Each structure stands twice: as C-alpha cells, then as structure tokens.
PDB file of C-alpha atoms in Angstrom:
ATOM      1  CA  GLU A   1     -11.805 -19.346  16.682  1.00  0.00           C
ATOM      2  CA  PRO A   2     -11.835 -22.037  14.033  1.00  0.00           C
ATOM      3  CA  PRO A   3     -11.716 -25.550  15.500  1.00  0.00           C
ATOM      4  CA  LEU A   4      -8.508 -27.578  15.570  1.00  0.00           C
ATOM      5  CA  PHE A   5      -8.194 -30.509  13.250  1.00  0.00           C
ATOM      6  CA  PHE A   6      -6.117 -33.505  14.282  1.00  0.00           C
ATOM      7  CA  ASP A   7      -6.176 -31.804  17.721  1.00  0.00           C
ATOM      8  CA  ARG A   8      -3.328 -29.612  16.593  1.00  0.00           C
ATOM      9  CA  TYR A   9      -3.792 -27.482  13.481  1.00  0.00           C
ATOM     10  CA  ARG A  10      -5.951 -24.343  13.210  1.00  0.00           C
ATOM     11  CA  LEU A  11      -6.690 -23.146   9.671  1.00  0.00           C
ATOM     12  CA  VAL A  12      -5.921 -19.466   9.092  1.00  0.00           C
ATOM     13  CA  GLU A  13      -6.694 -18.925   5.400  1.00  0.00           C
ATOM     14  CA  ARG A  14      -6.757 -20.591   2.002  1.00  0.00           C
ATOM     15  CA  LEU A  15      -3.543 -19.921   0.065  1.00  0.00           C
ATOM     16  CA  GLY A  16      -4.465 -21.499  -3.246  1.00  0.00           C
ATOM     17  CA  ARG A  17      -6.401 -24.144  -5.088  1.00  0.00           C
ATOM     18  CA  GLY A  18      -5.524 -26.276  -8.079  1.00  0.00           C
ATOM     19  CA  ALA A  19      -6.957 -29.265  -9.915  1.00  0.00           C
ATOM     20  CA  TYR A  20      -5.156 -31.607  -7.537  1.00  0.00           C
ATOM     21  CA  ALA A  21      -5.200 -29.963  -4.101  1.00  0.00           C
ATOM     22  CA  THR A  22      -6.138 -27.010  -1.952  1.00  0.00           C
ATOM     23  CA  VAL A  23      -3.437 -25.422   0.202  1.00  0.00           C
ATOM     24  CA  TYR A  24      -4.154 -23.642   3.481  1.00  0.00           C
ATOM     25  CA  LEU A  25      -2.086 -21.634   5.914  1.00  0.00           C
ATOM     26  CA  ALA A  26      -2.503 -23.119   9.370  1.00  0.00           C
ATOM     27  CA  GLU A  27      -1.165 -22.627  12.863  1.00  0.00           C
ATOM     28  CA  ASP A  28       0.528 -25.642  14.435  1.00  0.00           C
ATOM     29  CA  THR A  29      -0.620 -25.039  18.015  1.00  0.00           C
ATOM     30  CA  ARG A  30       1.679 -27.698  19.445  1.00  0.00           C
ATOM     31  CA  MET A  31       4.882 -26.338  17.889  1.00  0.00           C
ATOM     32  CA  GLY A  32       3.897 -22.651  17.761  1.00  0.00           C
ATOM     33  CA  ARG A  33       4.605 -22.214  14.055  1.00  0.00           C
ATOM     34  CA  LEU A  34       2.796 -21.604  10.791  1.00  0.00           C
ATOM     35  CA  VAL A  35       2.551 -24.503   8.356  1.00  0.00           C
ATOM     36  CA  ALA A  36       1.125 -25.134   4.918  1.00  0.00           C
ATOM     37  CA  VAL A  37      -1.568 -27.812   4.764  1.00  0.00           C
ATOM     38  CA  LYS A  38      -2.133 -29.414   1.374  1.00  0.00           C
ATOM     39  CA  VAL A  39      -5.517 -31.168   1.259  1.00  0.00           C
ATOM     40  CA  ILE A  40      -5.856 -33.831  -1.435  1.00  0.00           C
ATOM     41  CA  GLU A  41      -9.229 -35.429  -2.142  1.00  0.00           C
ATOM     42  CA  ASP A  42      -9.133 -39.168  -2.860  1.00  0.00           C
ATOM     43  CA  SER A  43     -11.396 -38.580  -5.862  1.00  0.00           C
ATOM     44  CA  VAL A  44      -8.592 -36.705  -7.674  1.00  0.00           C
ATOM     45  CA  ASP A  45      -5.705 -38.708  -6.223  1.00  0.00           C
ATOM     46  CA  VAL A  46      -6.310 -41.902  -8.175  1.00  0.00           C
ATOM     47  CA  ASP A  47      -2.591 -42.628  -8.629  1.00  0.00           C
ATOM     48  CA  GLY A  48      -1.491 -42.045  -5.004  1.00  0.00           C
ATOM     49  CA  ARG A  49       0.203 -38.722  -5.708  1.00  0.00           C
ATOM     50  CA  GLY A  50      -0.236 -37.445  -2.135  1.00  0.00           C
ATOM     51  CA  LEU A  51       1.531 -40.413  -0.587  1.00  0.00           C
ATOM     52  CA  ARG A  52       4.262 -40.312  -3.250  1.00  0.00           C
ATOM     53  CA  GLU A  53       4.884 -36.631  -2.501  1.00  0.00           C
ATOM     54  CA  ALA A  54       5.240 -37.437   1.204  1.00  0.00           C
ATOM     55  CA  GLN A  55       7.560 -40.383   0.481  1.00  0.00           C
ATOM     56  CA  ALA A  56       9.751 -38.257  -1.786  1.00  0.00           C
ATOM     57  CA  ALA A  57       9.926 -35.493   0.806  1.00  0.00           C
ATOM     58  CA  ALA A  58      10.812 -38.005   3.531  1.00  0.00           C
ATOM     59  CA  LYS A  59      13.977 -38.892   1.606  1.00  0.00           C
ATOM     60  CA  LEU A  60      15.082 -35.260   1.392  1.00  0.00           C
ATOM     61  CA  ASN A  61      16.568 -32.951   3.974  1.00  0.00           C
ATOM     62  CA  HIS A  62      17.931 -29.899   2.208  1.00  0.00           C
ATOM     63  CA  PRO A  63      17.646 -26.146   2.845  1.00  0.00           C
ATOM     64  CA  HIS A  64      16.334 -25.563  -0.686  1.00  0.00           C
ATOM     65  CA  VAL A  65      13.580 -28.196  -0.587  1.00  0.00           C
ATOM     66  CA  VAL A  66      10.282 -27.539   1.222  1.00  0.00           C
ATOM     67  CA  THR A  67      10.131 -29.813   4.274  1.00  0.00           C
ATOM     68  CA  VAL A  68       7.072 -32.035   4.676  1.00  0.00           C
ATOM     69  CA  HIS A  69       6.547 -32.592   8.404  1.00  0.00           C
ATOM     70  CA  GLU A  70       3.906 -35.326   8.230  1.00  0.00           C
ATOM     71  CA  VAL A  71       1.144 -36.919   6.192  1.00  0.00           C
ATOM     72  CA  LEU A  72      -2.266 -37.610   7.742  1.00  0.00           C
ATOM     73  CA  ARG A  73      -5.442 -39.332   6.493  1.00  0.00           C
ATOM     74  CA  ARG A  74      -9.074 -38.683   7.362  1.00  0.00           C
ATOM     75  CA  ASP A  75     -12.441 -38.857   5.592  1.00  0.00           C
ATOM     76  CA  ASP A  76     -11.211 -39.743   2.076  1.00  0.00           C
ATOM     77  CA  ARG A  77      -8.561 -37.028   2.170  1.00  0.00           C
ATOM     78  CA  THR A  78      -4.794 -36.884   2.503  1.00  0.00           C
ATOM     79  CA  TYR A  79      -3.272 -33.974   4.420  1.00  0.00           C
ATOM     80  CA  LEU A  80       0.348 -33.020   3.810  1.00  0.00           C
ATOM     81  CA  ILE A  81       1.641 -30.796   6.606  1.00  0.00           C
ATOM     82  CA  ALA A  82       4.620 -28.862   5.284  1.00  0.00           C
ATOM     83  CA  GLU A  83       6.929 -25.988   6.022  1.00  0.00           C
ATOM     84  CA  PHE A  84       5.240 -22.669   5.263  1.00  0.00           C
ATOM     85  CA  VAL A  85       7.412 -20.541   2.987  1.00  0.00           C
ATOM     86  CA  ASP A  86       6.564 -16.870   3.321  1.00  0.00           C
ATOM     87  CA  GLY A  87       7.293 -15.463  -0.106  1.00  0.00           C
ATOM     88  CA  HIS A  88       6.232 -15.943  -3.704  1.00  0.00           C
ATOM     89  CA  THR A  89       6.786 -18.308  -6.600  1.00  0.00           C
ATOM     90  CA  LEU A  90       9.570 -17.758  -9.079  1.00  0.00           C
ATOM     91  CA  ARG A  91       6.853 -17.038 -11.670  1.00  0.00           C
ATOM     92  CA  GLU A  92       5.486 -14.209  -9.511  1.00  0.00           C
ATOM     93  CA  ALA A  93       8.964 -12.809  -8.880  1.00  0.00           C
ATOM     94  CA  TYR A  94       9.729 -12.854 -12.593  1.00  0.00           C
ATOM     95  CA  SER A  95       6.452 -11.178 -13.561  1.00  0.00           C
ATOM     96  CA  ARG A  96       7.139  -8.408 -11.024  1.00  0.00           C
ATOM     97  CA  ARG A  97      10.754  -8.092 -12.224  1.00  0.00           C
ATOM     98  CA  LEU A  98      12.038  -8.623  -8.691  1.00  0.00           C
ATOM     99  CA  LEU A  99      15.231 -10.491  -9.658  1.00  0.00           C
ATOM    100  CA  SER A 100      18.496  -9.194 -11.061  1.00  0.00           C
ATOM    101  CA  ASP A 101      20.619 -11.357 -13.376  1.00  0.00           C
ATOM    102  CA  ALA A 102      22.947 -12.140 -10.452  1.00  0.00           C
ATOM    103  CA  GLU A 103      19.974 -13.262  -8.351  1.00  0.00           C
ATOM    104  CA  VAL A 104      18.745 -15.531 -11.143  1.00  0.00           C
ATOM    105  CA  VAL A 105      22.196 -17.158 -11.096  1.00  0.00           C
ATOM    106  CA  GLN A 106      21.826 -17.692  -7.326  1.00  0.00           C
ATOM    107  CA  VAL A 107      18.417 -19.307  -7.894  1.00  0.00           C
ATOM    108  CA  GLY A 108      20.053 -21.619 -10.434  1.00  0.00           C
ATOM    109  CA  VAL A 109      22.915 -22.606  -8.131  1.00  0.00           C
ATOM    110  CA  GLN A 110      20.616 -23.255  -5.158  1.00  0.00           C
ATOM    111  CA  THR A 111      18.211 -25.296  -7.285  1.00  0.00           C
ATOM    112  CA  CYS A 112      21.091 -27.334  -8.740  1.00  0.00           C
ATOM    113  CA  ARG A 113      22.271 -28.161  -5.224  1.00  0.00           C
ATOM    114  CA  ALA A 114      18.755 -29.211  -4.188  1.00  0.00           C
ATOM    115  CA  LEU A 115      18.316 -31.366  -7.300  1.00  0.00           C
ATOM    116  CA  GLU A 116      21.722 -32.971  -6.778  1.00  0.00           C
ATOM    117  CA  HIS A 117      20.641 -33.846  -3.224  1.00  0.00           C
ATOM    118  CA  ALA A 118      17.371 -35.349  -4.509  1.00  0.00           C
ATOM    119  CA  HIS A 119      18.989 -37.282  -7.349  1.00  0.00           C
ATOM    120  CA  ARG A 120      21.586 -38.826  -5.034  1.00  0.00           C
ATOM    121  CA  ARG A 121      18.687 -40.141  -2.951  1.00  0.00           C
ATOM    122  CA  GLY A 122      16.856 -41.607  -5.927  1.00  0.00           C
ATOM    123  CA  VAL A 123      14.232 -38.860  -6.295  1.00  0.00           C
ATOM    124  CA  VAL A 124      13.520 -37.249  -9.682  1.00  0.00           C
ATOM    125  CA  HIS A 125      11.110 -34.301  -9.434  1.00  0.00           C
ATOM    126  CA  ARG A 126       9.772 -34.464 -13.037  1.00  0.00           C
ATOM    127  CA  ASP A 127       7.925 -31.123 -12.814  1.00  0.00           C
ATOM    128  CA  ILE A 128      10.498 -28.373 -12.300  1.00  0.00           C
ATOM    129  CA  LYS A 129       8.828 -25.090 -13.300  1.00  0.00           C
ATOM    130  CA  PRO A 130       8.603 -21.542 -11.901  1.00  0.00           C
ATOM    131  CA  GLU A 131       5.338 -22.339 -10.091  1.00  0.00           C
ATOM    132  CA  ASN A 132       7.056 -25.131  -8.121  1.00  0.00           C
ATOM    133  CA  MET A 133       9.893 -22.916  -6.898  1.00  0.00           C
ATOM    134  CA  MET A 134       9.269 -20.572  -3.957  1.00  0.00           C
ATOM    135  CA  LEU A 135      11.426 -17.584  -3.087  1.00  0.00           C
ATOM    136  CA  THR A 136      11.393 -16.612   0.569  1.00  0.00           C
ATOM    137  CA  ALA A 137      10.574 -13.042   1.538  1.00  0.00           C
ATOM    138  CA  ASP A 138      14.118 -12.635   2.951  1.00  0.00           C
ATOM    139  CA  GLU A 139      16.561 -10.038   1.656  1.00  0.00           C
ATOM    140  CA  GLU A 140      18.892 -12.757   0.362  1.00  0.00           C
ATOM    141  CA  VAL A 141      17.891 -15.085  -2.471  1.00  0.00           C
ATOM    142  CA  ASP A 142      16.584 -18.304  -0.932  1.00  0.00           C
ATOM    143  CA  VAL A 143      14.720 -20.695  -3.220  1.00  0.00           C
ATOM    144  CA  ARG A 144      12.712 -23.764  -2.129  1.00  0.00           C
ATOM    145  CA  ILE A 145      11.600 -26.525  -4.485  1.00  0.00           C
ATOM    146  CA  MET A 146       8.132 -27.794  -3.709  1.00  0.00           C
ATOM    147  CA  ASP A 147       5.487 -30.194  -5.019  1.00  0.00           C
ATOM    148  CA  PHE A 148       7.107 -33.588  -5.474  1.00  0.00           C
ATOM    149  CA  GLY A 149       3.690 -35.049  -6.335  1.00  0.00           C
ATOM    150  CA  VAL A 150       4.788 -36.492  -9.681  1.00  0.00           C
ATOM    151  CA  ALA A 151       8.274 -37.436  -8.526  1.00  0.00           C
ATOM    152  CA  ARG A 152       9.815 -40.742  -9.552  1.00  0.00           C
ATOM    153  CA  LEU A 153      11.269 -42.699  -6.650  1.00  0.00           C
ATOM    154  CA  GLU A 154      14.103 -44.998  -7.676  1.00  0.00           C
ATOM    155  CA  ASP A 155      13.303 -47.610  -5.019  1.00  0.00           C
ATOM    156  CA  ALA A 156       9.541 -47.585  -5.655  1.00  0.00           C
ATOM    157  CA  GLY A 157       9.522 -48.032  -9.414  1.00  0.00           C
ATOM    158  CA  SER A 158       7.656 -45.852 -11.844  1.00  0.00           C
ATOM    159  CA  VAL A 159       4.003 -44.968 -11.382  1.00  0.00           C
ATOM    160  CA  THR A 160       3.679 -44.133 -15.062  1.00  0.00           C
ATOM    161  CA  GLN A 161       3.425 -46.393 -18.048  1.00  0.00           C
ATOM    162  CA  GLU A 162       5.398 -46.107 -21.281  1.00  0.00           C
ATOM    163  CA  GLY A 163       3.896 -43.307 -23.369  1.00  0.00           C
ATOM    164  CA  GLU A 164       2.233 -41.512 -20.446  1.00  0.00           C
ATOM    165  CA  LEU A 165       3.126 -37.826 -20.003  1.00  0.00           C
ATOM    166  CA  ILE A 166       3.902 -36.556 -16.505  1.00  0.00           C
ATOM    167  CA  GLY A 167       4.909 -32.949 -15.849  1.00  0.00           C
ATOM    168  CA  THR A 168       4.349 -29.619 -17.568  1.00  0.00           C
ATOM    169  CA  LEU A 169       4.803 -29.699 -21.337  1.00  0.00           C
ATOM    170  CA  ALA A 170       6.560 -26.317 -21.592  1.00  0.00           C
ATOM    171  CA  TYR A 171       9.395 -27.561 -19.326  1.00  0.00           C
ATOM    172  CA  MET A 172       9.693 -31.200 -20.404  1.00  0.00           C
ATOM    173  CA  ALA A 173      12.891 -32.778 -21.657  1.00  0.00           C
ATOM    174  CA  PRO A 174      12.478 -34.435 -25.086  1.00  0.00           C
ATOM    175  CA  GLU A 175      12.449 -37.964 -23.646  1.00  0.00           C
ATOM    176  CA  GLN A 176       9.808 -36.946 -21.119  1.00  0.00           C
ATOM    177  CA  ALA A 177       7.633 -35.334 -23.823  1.00  0.00           C
ATOM    178  CA  GLU A 178       7.872 -38.595 -25.782  1.00  0.00           C
ATOM    179  CA  GLY A 179       6.527 -40.535 -22.793  1.00  0.00           C
ATOM    180  CA  ARG A 180       9.832 -42.240 -22.016  1.00  0.00           C
ATOM    181  CA  GLU A 181      11.368 -42.566 -18.539  1.00  0.00           C
ATOM    182  CA  ALA A 182      12.470 -39.207 -17.116  1.00  0.00           C
ATOM    183  CA  GLY A 183      15.677 -39.386 -15.098  1.00  0.00           C
ATOM    184  CA  PRO A 184      17.800 -36.721 -13.389  1.00  0.00           C
ATOM    185  CA  LYS A 185      18.763 -35.175 -16.740  1.00  0.00           C
ATOM    186  CA  ALA A 186      15.102 -34.249 -17.315  1.00  0.00           C
ATOM    187  CA  ASP A 187      15.132 -32.134 -14.132  1.00  0.00           C
ATOM    188  CA  ILE A 188      18.317 -30.368 -15.267  1.00  0.00           C
ATOM    189  CA  PHE A 189      16.801 -29.744 -18.709  1.00  0.00           C
ATOM    190  CA  ALA A 190      13.679 -28.240 -17.110  1.00  0.00           C
ATOM    191  CA  LEU A 191      15.781 -26.041 -14.820  1.00  0.00           C
ATOM    192  CA  GLY A 192      17.663 -24.752 -17.886  1.00  0.00           C
ATOM    193  CA  LEU A 193      14.351 -23.740 -19.456  1.00  0.00           C
ATOM    194  CA  VAL A 194      13.224 -22.075 -16.221  1.00  0.00           C
ATOM    195  CA  LEU A 195      16.411 -20.007 -15.999  1.00  0.00           C
TER     196      LEU A 195
END
C-alpha cells in the first residue's frame, strides 16, 4: 500500500494536472472518506494563490461550493485537502450533451445561489468558467463551484495591481479584461457567458 502522508492521507490516483497544481484522489484514513488533494509547488505559487484559495474557502459554507477541509504545508508545497466531487466538469457534461435546457437552468440557479453566498461574505471568484464547475454523478443536477485560487477577498485587499489580468479571457467581464477591479458583477457576467 502507498504510505500515508501527514499520517492520515493515502494517495489513490492522480486526477489531473495543470500549470498551477496537481490534484490527486486520496483516502482520508481517519475519517473514512475520499478527498481531493491539490498539491501546489512554491515555485509556481509566487503570489500565494494556495493560501488565498484556502482563505476564500474558509469563508464559505454552501452546498454548491466545494468544501476545503484543511490546508497543510511541507517541503516547499501547499496541500489543499478538499471535498472529492465524484462527477465531471460542466465543460465535460456539455461536450457529451448530458444536460437538457431545464438542467442548464438548474445549474444557473444553483450557481447564482453559491455566488450570492460568496459575495455576501466578501469573496469574488474572478474565474467562473465551465472547468471550475463540477456536476456530481447524482441523478439530480448538483453543481459545485471550485478553484477559488484567484479569488478577491474583500477583507484582504487585492493581490493584483491595476492593469493586471486575472481569470480566463473568454469569460471575463469588460472591466476585468481591461485590468480594472473585478467585483461581484464580473462573476455574474462570467456565469452568463457560461450558460
């Protein structure tokens, strides 16, 4: 069996890798559940994105936002231990034509509720896109917003400077694409484009 890390988590398989992090499926041996472990190397996390994602998640407790259980540090890496969502991204669901028009409306309503929850707590996602929205494998539509790594936290100030672009260009609100401050309206604009 693979060894435990942090005396608790046993890696099962790699789920994905991006420019910023690698995500693994792991077994939480203490709680008897599967979790997602996002591993962020310090060398690519020059702006503290891993910690910001954990801080944003700590402010949120909503059924349509992926729960981050804890953040751990070891050997120049940050580990985000999060809820494992068994399912697929909205992009994958769309490409497979798995959603009816009525189900797309449900995705929109659930995402609006999650964003309202985040905005009331001073968290602006700033990167709403189909790849950051998971659909559970359940029969009913159940969407989860994930990856708050570029979120703006109202009480922590902005980590970007005027003119700097944060997010995914195809889903950016005009003010965000111009490098200006992106508030809650930018998330709603992006969700409109997604839908």
